[in-house]
Coordinates of C-alpha atoms and ligand atoms in Angstrom, one line a residue:
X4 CA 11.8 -67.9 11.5
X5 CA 15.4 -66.3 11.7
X6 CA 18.1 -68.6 12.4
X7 CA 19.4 -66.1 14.9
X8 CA 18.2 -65.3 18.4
X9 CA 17.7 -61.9 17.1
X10 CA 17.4 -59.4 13.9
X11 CA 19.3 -56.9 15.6
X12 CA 22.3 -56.7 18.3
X13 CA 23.4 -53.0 19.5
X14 CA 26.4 -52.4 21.6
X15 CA 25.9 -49.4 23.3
X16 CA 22.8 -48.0 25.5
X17 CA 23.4 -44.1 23.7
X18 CA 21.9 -42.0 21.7
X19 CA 22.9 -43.6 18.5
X20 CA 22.2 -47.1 19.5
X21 CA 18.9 -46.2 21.2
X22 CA 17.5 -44.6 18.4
X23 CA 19.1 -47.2 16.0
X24 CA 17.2 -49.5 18.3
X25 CA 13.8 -48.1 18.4
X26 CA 13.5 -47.2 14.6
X27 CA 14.3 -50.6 14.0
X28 CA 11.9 -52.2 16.7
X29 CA 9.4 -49.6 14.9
X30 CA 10.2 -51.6 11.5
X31 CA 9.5 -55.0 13.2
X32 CA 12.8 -56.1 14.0
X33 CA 13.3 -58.3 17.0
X34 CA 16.0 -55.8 19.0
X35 CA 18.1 -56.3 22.2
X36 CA 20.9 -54.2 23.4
X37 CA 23.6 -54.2 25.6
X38 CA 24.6 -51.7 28.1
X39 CA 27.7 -51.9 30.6
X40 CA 27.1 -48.7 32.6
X41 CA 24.1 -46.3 32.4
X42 CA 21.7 -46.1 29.4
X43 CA 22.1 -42.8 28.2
X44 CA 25.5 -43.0 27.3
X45 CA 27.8 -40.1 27.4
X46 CA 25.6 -37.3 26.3
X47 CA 22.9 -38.1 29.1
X48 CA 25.0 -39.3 31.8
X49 CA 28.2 -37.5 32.0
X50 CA 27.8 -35.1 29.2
X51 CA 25.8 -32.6 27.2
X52 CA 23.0 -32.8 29.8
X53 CA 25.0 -32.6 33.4
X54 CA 27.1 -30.3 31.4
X55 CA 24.1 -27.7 30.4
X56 CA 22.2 -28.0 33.8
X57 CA 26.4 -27.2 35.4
X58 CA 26.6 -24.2 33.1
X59 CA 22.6 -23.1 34.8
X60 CA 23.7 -23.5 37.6
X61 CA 27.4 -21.3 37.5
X62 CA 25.6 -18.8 35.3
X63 CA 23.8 -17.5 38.3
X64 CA 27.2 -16.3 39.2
X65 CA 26.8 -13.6 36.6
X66 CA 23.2 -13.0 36.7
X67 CA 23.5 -12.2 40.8
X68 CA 26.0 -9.5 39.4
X69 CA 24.0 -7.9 36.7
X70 CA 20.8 -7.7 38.8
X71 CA 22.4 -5.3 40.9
X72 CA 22.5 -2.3 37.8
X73 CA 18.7 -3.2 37.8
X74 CA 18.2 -2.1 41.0
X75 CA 18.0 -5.1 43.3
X76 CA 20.0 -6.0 46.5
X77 CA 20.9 -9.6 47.0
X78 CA 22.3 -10.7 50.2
X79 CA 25.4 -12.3 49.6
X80 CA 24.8 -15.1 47.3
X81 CA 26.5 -18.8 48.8
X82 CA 26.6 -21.4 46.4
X83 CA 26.3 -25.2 47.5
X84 CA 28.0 -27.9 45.4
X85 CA 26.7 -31.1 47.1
X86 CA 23.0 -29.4 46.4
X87 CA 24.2 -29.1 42.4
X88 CA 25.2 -32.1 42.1
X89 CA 22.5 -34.2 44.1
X90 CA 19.6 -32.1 42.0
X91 CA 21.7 -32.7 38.7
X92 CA 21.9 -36.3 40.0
X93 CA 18.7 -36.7 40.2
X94 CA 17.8 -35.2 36.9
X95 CA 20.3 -37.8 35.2
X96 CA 18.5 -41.0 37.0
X97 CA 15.0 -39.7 35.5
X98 CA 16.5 -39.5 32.2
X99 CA 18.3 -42.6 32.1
X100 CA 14.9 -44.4 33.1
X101 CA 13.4 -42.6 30.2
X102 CA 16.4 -44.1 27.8
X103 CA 15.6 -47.7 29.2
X104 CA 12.1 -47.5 28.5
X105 CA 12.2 -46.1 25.1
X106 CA 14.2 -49.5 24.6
X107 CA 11.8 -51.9 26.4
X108 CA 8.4 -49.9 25.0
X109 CA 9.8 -50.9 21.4
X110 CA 9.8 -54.3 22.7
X111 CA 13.7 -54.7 23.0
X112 CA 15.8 -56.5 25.1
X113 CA 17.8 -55.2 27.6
X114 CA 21.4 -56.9 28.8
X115 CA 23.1 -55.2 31.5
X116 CA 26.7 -55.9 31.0
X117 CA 29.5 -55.4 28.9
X118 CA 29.1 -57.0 25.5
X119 CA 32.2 -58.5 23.1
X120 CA 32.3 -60.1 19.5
X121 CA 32.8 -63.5 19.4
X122 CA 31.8 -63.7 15.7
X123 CA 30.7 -61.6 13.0
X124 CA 27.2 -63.1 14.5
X125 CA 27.5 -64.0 18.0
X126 CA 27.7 -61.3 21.0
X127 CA 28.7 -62.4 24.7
X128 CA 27.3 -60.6 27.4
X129 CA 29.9 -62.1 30.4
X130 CA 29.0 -66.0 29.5
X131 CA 26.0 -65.7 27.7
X132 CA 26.2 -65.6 24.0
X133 CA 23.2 -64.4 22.0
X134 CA 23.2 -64.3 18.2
X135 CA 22.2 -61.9 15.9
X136 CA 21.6 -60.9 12.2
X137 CA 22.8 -57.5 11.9
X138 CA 25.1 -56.1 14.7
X139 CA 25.2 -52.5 15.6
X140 CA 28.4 -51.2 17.4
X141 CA 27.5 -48.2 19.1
X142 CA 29.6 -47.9 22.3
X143 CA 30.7 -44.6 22.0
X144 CA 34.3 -42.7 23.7
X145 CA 35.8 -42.0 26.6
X146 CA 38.1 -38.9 27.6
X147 CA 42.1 -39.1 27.7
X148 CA 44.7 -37.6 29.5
X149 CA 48.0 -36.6 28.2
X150 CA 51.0 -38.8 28.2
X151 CA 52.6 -36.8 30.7
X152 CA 54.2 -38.0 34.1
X153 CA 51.3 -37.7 37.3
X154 CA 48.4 -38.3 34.5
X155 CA 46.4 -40.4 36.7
X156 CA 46.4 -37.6 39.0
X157 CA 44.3 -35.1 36.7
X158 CA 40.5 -36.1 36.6
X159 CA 38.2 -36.0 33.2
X160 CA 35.2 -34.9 32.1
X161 CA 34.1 -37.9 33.6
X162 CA 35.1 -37.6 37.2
X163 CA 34.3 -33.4 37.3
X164 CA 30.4 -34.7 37.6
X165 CA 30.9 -36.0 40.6
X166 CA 33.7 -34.7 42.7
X167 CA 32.7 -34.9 46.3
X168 CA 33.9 -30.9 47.0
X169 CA 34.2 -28.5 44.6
X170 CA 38.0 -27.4 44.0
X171 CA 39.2 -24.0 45.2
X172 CA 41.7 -24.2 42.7
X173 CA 42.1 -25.8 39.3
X174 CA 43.7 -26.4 36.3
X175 CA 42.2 -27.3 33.2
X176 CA 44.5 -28.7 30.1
X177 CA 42.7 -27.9 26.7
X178 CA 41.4 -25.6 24.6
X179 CA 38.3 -27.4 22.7
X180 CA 34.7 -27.8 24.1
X181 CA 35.0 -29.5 27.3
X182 CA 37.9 -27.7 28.5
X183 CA 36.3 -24.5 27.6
X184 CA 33.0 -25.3 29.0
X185 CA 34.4 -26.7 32.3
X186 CA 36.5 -23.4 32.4
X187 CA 33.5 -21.4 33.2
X188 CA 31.5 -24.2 35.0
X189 CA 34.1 -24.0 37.6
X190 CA 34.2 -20.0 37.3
X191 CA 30.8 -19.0 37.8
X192 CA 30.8 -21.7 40.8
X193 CA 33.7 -19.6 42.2
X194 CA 36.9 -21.2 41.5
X195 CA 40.3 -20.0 40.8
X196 CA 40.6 -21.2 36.9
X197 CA 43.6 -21.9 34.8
X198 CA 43.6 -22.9 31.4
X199 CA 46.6 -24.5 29.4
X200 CA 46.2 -24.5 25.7
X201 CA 49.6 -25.7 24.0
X202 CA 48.5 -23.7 20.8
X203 CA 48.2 -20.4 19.5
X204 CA 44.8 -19.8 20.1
X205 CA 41.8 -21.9 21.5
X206 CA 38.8 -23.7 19.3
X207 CA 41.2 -24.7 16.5
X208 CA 39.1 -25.2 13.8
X209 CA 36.9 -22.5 14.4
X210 CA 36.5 -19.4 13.0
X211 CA 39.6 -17.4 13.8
X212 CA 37.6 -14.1 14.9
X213 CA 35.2 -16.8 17.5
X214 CA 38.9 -17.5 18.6
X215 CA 40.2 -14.6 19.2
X216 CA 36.9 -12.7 20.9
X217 CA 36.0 -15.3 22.8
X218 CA 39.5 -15.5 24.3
X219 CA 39.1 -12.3 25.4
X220 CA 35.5 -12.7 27.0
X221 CA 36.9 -15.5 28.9
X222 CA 39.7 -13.5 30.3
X223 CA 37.2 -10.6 31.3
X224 CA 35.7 -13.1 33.2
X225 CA 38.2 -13.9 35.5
X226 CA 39.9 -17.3 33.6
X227 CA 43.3 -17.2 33.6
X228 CA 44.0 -18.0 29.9
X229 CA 47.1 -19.0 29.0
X230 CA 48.0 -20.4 25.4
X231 CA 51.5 -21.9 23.8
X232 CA 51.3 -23.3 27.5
X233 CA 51.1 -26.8 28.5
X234 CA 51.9 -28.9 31.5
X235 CA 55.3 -31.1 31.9
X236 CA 54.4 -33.1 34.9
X237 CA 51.7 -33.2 37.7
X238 CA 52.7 -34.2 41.7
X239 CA 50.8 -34.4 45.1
X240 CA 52.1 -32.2 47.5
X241 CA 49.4 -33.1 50.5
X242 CA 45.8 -32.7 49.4
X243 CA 47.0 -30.1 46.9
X244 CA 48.5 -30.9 43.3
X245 CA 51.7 -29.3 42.0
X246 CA 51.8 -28.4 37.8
X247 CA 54.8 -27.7 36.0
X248 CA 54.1 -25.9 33.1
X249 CA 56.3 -25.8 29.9
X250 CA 57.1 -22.3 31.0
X251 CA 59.3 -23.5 33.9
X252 CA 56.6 -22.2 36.4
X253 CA 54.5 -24.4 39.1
X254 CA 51.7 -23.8 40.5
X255 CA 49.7 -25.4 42.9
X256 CA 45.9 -26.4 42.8
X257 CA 43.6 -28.6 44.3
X258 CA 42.5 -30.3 41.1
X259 CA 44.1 -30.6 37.1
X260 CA 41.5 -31.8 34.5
X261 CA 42.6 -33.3 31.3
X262 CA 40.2 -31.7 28.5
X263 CA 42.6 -33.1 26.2
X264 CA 40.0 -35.0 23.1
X265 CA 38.2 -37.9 22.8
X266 CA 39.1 -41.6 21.6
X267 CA 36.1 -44.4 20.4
X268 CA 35.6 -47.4 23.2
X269 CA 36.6 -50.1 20.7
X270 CA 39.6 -52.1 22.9
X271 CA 38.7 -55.3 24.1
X272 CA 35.3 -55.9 22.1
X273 CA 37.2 -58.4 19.5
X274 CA 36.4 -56.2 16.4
X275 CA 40.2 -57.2 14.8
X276 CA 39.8 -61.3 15.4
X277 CA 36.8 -60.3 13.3
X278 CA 37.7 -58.5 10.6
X279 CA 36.3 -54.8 11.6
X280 CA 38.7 -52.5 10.3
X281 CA 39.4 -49.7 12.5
X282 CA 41.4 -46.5 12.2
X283 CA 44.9 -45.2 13.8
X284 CA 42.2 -43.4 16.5
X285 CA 40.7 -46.8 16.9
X286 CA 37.6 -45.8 15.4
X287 CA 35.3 -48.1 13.5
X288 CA 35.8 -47.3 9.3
X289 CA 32.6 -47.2 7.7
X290 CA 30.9 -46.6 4.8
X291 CA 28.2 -43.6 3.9
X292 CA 25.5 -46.5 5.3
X293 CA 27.7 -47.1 8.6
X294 CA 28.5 -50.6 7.4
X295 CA 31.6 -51.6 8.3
X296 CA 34.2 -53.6 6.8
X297 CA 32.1 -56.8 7.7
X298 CA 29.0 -56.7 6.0
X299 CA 26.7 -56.9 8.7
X300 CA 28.6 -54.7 11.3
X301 CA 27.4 -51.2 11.6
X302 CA 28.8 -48.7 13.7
X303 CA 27.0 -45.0 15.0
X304 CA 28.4 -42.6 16.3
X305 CA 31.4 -41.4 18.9
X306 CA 33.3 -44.8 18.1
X307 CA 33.4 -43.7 14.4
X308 CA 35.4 -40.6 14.8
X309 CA 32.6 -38.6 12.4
X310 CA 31.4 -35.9 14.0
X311 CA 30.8 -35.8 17.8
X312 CA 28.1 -34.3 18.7
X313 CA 24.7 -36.4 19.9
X314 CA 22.1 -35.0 17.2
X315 CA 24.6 -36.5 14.4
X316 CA 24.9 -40.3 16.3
X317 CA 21.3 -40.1 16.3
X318 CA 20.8 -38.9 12.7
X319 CA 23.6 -41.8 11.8
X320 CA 21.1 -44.5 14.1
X321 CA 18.1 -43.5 12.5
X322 CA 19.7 -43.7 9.4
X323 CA 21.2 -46.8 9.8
X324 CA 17.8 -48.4 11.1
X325 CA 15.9 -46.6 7.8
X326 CA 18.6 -48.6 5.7
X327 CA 18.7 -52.1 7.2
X328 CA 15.1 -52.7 8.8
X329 CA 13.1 -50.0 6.9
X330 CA 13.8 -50.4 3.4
X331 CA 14.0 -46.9 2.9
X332 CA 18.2 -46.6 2.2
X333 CA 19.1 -42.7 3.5
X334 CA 22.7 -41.6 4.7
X335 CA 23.4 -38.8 7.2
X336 CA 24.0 -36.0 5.8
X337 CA 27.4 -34.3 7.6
X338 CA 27.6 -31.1 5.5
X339 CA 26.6 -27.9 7.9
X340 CA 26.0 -29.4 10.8
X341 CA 26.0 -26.5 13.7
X342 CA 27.7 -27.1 17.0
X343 CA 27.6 -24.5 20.2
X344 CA 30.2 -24.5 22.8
X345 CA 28.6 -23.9 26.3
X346 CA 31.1 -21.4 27.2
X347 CA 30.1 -18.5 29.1
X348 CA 29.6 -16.4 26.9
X349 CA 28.6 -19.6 24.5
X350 CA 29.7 -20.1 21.2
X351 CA 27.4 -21.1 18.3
X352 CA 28.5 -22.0 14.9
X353 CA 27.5 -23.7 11.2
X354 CA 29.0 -23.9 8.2
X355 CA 32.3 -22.8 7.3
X356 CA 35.3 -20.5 9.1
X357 CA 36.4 -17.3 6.5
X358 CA 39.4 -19.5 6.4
X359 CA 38.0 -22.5 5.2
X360 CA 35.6 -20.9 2.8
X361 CA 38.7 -18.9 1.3
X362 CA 40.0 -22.1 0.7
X363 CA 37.0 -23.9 -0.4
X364 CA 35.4 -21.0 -2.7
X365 CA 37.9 -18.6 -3.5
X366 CA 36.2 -14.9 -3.5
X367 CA 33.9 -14.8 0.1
X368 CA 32.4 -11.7 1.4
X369 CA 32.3 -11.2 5.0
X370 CA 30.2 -9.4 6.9
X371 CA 30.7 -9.1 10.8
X372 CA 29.7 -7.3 14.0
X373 CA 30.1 -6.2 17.8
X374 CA 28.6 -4.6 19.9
X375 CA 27.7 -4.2 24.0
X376 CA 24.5 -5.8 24.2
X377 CA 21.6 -3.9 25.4
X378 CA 21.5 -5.9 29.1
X379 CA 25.1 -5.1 29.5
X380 CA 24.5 -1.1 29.2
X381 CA 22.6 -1.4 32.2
X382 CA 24.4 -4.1 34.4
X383 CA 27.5 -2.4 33.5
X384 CA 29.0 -5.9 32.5
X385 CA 32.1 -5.3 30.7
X386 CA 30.7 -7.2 27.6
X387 CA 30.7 -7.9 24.0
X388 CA 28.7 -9.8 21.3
X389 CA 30.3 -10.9 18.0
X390 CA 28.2 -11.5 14.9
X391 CA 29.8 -13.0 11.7
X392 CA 28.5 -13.9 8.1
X393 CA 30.5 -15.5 5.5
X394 CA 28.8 -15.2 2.0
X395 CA 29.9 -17.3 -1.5
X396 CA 30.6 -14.0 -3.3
X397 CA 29.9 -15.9 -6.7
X398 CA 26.5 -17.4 -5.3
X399 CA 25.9 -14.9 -2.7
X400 CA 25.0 -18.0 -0.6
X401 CA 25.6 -17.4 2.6
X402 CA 28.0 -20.5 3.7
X403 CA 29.2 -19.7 7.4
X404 CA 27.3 -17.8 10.4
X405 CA 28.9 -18.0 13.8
X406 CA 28.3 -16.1 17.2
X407 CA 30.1 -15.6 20.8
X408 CA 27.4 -14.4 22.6
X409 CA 24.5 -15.0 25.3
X410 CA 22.3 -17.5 23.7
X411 CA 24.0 -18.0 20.8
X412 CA 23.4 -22.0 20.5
X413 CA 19.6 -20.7 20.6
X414 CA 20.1 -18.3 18.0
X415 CA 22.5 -20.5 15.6
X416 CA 20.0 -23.2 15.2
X417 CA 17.6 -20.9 13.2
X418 CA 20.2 -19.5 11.1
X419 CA 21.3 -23.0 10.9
X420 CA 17.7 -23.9 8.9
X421 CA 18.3 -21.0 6.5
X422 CA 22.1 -22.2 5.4
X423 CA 20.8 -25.9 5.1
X424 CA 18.2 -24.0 3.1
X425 CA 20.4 -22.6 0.7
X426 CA 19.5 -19.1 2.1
X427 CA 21.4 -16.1 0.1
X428 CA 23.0 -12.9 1.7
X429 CA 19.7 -11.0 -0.2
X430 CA 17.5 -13.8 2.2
X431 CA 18.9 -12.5 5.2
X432 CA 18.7 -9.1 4.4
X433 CA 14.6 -9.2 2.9
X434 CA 14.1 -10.8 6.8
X435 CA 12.8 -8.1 8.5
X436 CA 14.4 -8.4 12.7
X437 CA 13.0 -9.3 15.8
X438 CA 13.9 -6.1 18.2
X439 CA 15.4 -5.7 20.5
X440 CA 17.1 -8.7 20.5
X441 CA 20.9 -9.7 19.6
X442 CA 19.8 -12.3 16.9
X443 CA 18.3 -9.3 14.7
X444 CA 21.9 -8.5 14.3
X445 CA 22.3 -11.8 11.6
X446 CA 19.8 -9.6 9.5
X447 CA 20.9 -6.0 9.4
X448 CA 24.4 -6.3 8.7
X449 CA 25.1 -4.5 5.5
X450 CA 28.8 -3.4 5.5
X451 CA 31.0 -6.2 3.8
X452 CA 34.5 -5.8 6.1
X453 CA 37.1 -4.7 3.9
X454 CA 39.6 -7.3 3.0
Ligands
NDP78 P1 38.5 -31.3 21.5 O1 39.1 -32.1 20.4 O2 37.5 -30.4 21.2 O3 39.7 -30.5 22.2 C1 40.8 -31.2 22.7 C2 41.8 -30.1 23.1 O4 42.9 -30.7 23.8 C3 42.4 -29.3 22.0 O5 42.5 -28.0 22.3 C4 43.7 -30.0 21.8 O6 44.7 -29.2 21.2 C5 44.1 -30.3 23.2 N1 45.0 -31.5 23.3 C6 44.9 -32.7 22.7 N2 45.9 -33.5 23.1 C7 46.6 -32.8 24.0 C8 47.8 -33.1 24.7 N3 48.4 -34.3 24.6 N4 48.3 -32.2 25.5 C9 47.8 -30.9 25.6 N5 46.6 -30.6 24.9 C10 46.1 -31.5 24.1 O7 38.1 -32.4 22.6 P2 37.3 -32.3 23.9 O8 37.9 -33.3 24.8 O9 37.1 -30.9 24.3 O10 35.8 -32.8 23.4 C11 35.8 -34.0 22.6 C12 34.7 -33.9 21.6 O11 33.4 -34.0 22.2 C13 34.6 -32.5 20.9 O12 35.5 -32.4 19.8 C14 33.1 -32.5 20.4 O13 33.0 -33.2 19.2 C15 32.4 -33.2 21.6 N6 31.9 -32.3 22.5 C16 30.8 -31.5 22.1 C17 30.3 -30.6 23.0 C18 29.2 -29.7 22.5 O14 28.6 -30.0 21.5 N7 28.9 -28.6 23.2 C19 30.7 -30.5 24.4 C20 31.8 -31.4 24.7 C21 32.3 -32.2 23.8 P3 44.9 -29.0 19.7 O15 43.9 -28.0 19.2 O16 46.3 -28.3 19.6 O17 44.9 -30.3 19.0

């Protein structure tokens, strides 16, 4: 009989922590979990999956257009935000019962409330403490706004999922994933969209031609992109907001959303009285295991500052629960994981950027195409896909793929296989296409672009 009231303690009803939880029910473990909001966590509840069914639901926008080239005749399309939010509402509570019962079916305790560390054992959930053997800090991030005066004005990420009326007007600060993604949320719905990047070019970090032609898809859809441009203060002026930009201009909207990063939810749990080292971000430090400086503190996830994306907090959870409760030790593997961005047009990408392979290998071959795709001919949408290949010139290994394009999460995730794979430049070419379709593009491009 274990001295503690449980084997394992997990902060954080996510993805990480829920899967953590489950593998390690699975293994025997006697589980419980702590949750202050909504199980889910950020990816289910205001995140990937709100997100995807907003960027349905404004796509129509575009598909009303096109269908006219085809030969139908739409009366004029009126677009309903309480009904998109009420049916994406709705969607969110089915899943987030599904996330609760995962827990309970692996025989888990569930807390409702905000758990804190007492000791490296002991977890209080308001007044009650429960022990535990092995605890698992999974409690995720939460959006911030810039340091700029009339911050609390701008809403987040979080606060765009439920607006009460959809703004006529906004601005959006950013030029990463949620800013991006938001940008043509709000778009396709019918606003009047701003972006603010204070950089060069959006999607640092990512390929520079994704940058560049996706820029340019955004603007032909109507966003008004503008970059080495940030805001200097925010103020209310009635129900409308004023923005001064760095530019000396104002303008005013009726909503400014920060899309300005991420930062791990570790204040206030009593990880320092502890010992848990954390970073400058205030993410959790750990080790290829996710043990942190404490020997039996874990952390998955968002609150580690890794990678952000849900499929690697539930590859770390599984992981994790493999190590500690299954006997089987495995760490998650971070090299090549691929990542879309739900613009419209989408992004999809794995591996590495030109630049970064330059770096990294020295001698890369690229290969890289556009093109109108074939629906576009016909709808007359003033369109173009972008195709890209990076290849170890050495190894002819291909290294980097990466699409702007409709579909191109879809498409990246099978590409994605082959470069875990180890798949050459030869591979993709003895891989006979699928036509018509834009993905047969990754295996018929044969000129190298000259460098
Ligand atoms: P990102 O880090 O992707 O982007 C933040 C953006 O805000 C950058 O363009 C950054 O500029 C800019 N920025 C940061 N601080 C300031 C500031 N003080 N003033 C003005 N601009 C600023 O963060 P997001 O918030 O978009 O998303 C967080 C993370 O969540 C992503 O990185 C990703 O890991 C994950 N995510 C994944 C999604 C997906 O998989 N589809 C969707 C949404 C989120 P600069 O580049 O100059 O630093």
């Amino acid at each position: 009989m274990s001295q503690y009231d449980f084997d394992l303690f997990v902060i954080g009803g996510g993805s990480g922590g829920v899967r953590a939880g489950r593998i390690a029910g699975g293994y025997g473990a006697k589980v419980a979990v702590a949750e202050e909001y909504r199980y889910g966590g950020t990816c289910v509840i205001r995140g990937c999956v709100p997100k995807k069914l907003l960027v349905y639901g404004s796509h129509y926008a575009h598909d009303f257009e096109d269908a006219a080239g085809f030969g139908w005749t739409l009366g004029e399309p009126k677009f309903d935000w309480a009904t998109m939010i009420a049916s994406k509402d709705k969607e969110i509570g089915r899943l987030e019962k599904i996330y609760r019962s995962l827990f309970e079916n692996a025989g888990a305790r569930t807390f409702d409330g905000r758990a804190t560390l007492k000791d490296a054992h002991t977890v209080l959930i308001g007044n009650k403490a429960v022990t535990a053997d092995k605890i698992l800090i999974a409690s995720g991030g939460h959006p911030v706004r810039p340091a700029i005066p009339g911050a609390d004005l701008m809403i987040t990420s979080n606060e765009a999922f439920h607006l009460k009326e959809q703004p006529k007007r906004i601005v959006i600060v950013g030029g990463g994933y949620i800013a991006l993604e938001f940008a043509g949320i709000f778009n396709g719905f019918g606003s009047a969209v701003t972006v603010l990047y204070r950089g060069e070019q959006i999607l640092r970090g990512f390929d520079e031609d994704i940058r560049s032609h996706l820029a340019a898809e955004l603007v032909k859809t109507g966003i008004d992109l503008r970059v080495k441009t940030d805001l200097t203060r925010i103020e209310k002026k009635g129900n409308a907001l004023v923005v001064h930009l760095t530019d000396g201009s104002s303008m005013e909207v009726d909503a400014v959303m920060a899309a300005t990063g991420r930062k791990p939810n570790t204040d206030g749990l009593g990880l320092e009285a502890i010992g848990v080292k954390t970073d400058a971000d205030g993410a959790v430090v750990v080790n290829e295991y996710s043990r942190s400086s404490v020997e039996n503190i874990y952390a998955v996830g968002d609150v580690t500052n890794r990678i952000n994306l849900t499929p690697v907090a539930i590859r770390e959870g599984h992981c994790f629960a493999d190590t500690v409760f299954g006997n089987k030790p495995r760490s998650p593997d971070h090299a090549d994981v691929p990542a879309a961005v739900f613009s419209q047009p989408p992004v999809g990408t794995v591996g590495l950027s030109e630049t970064d392979a330059r770096k990294t290998y020295g001698e890369v071959d690229v290969y890289r195409t556009s093109f109108r795709p074939l629906k576009a001919t016909v709808s007359g949408r003033d369109e173009r896909a972008m195709m890209k290949l990076v290849v170890d010139a050495k190894t002819d290994r291909v290294i980097g793929a990466h699409m702007v394009g409709a579909d191109a999460g879809e498409i990246l995730q099978g590409i994605a296989i082959a470069i875990k794979a180890g798949a050459t430049k030869a591979d993709f070419d003895a891989t006979v296409g699928i036509h018509p379709t834009a993905a047969e593009e990754f295996v018929t491009m044969r000129e190298k672009v000259k460098p």
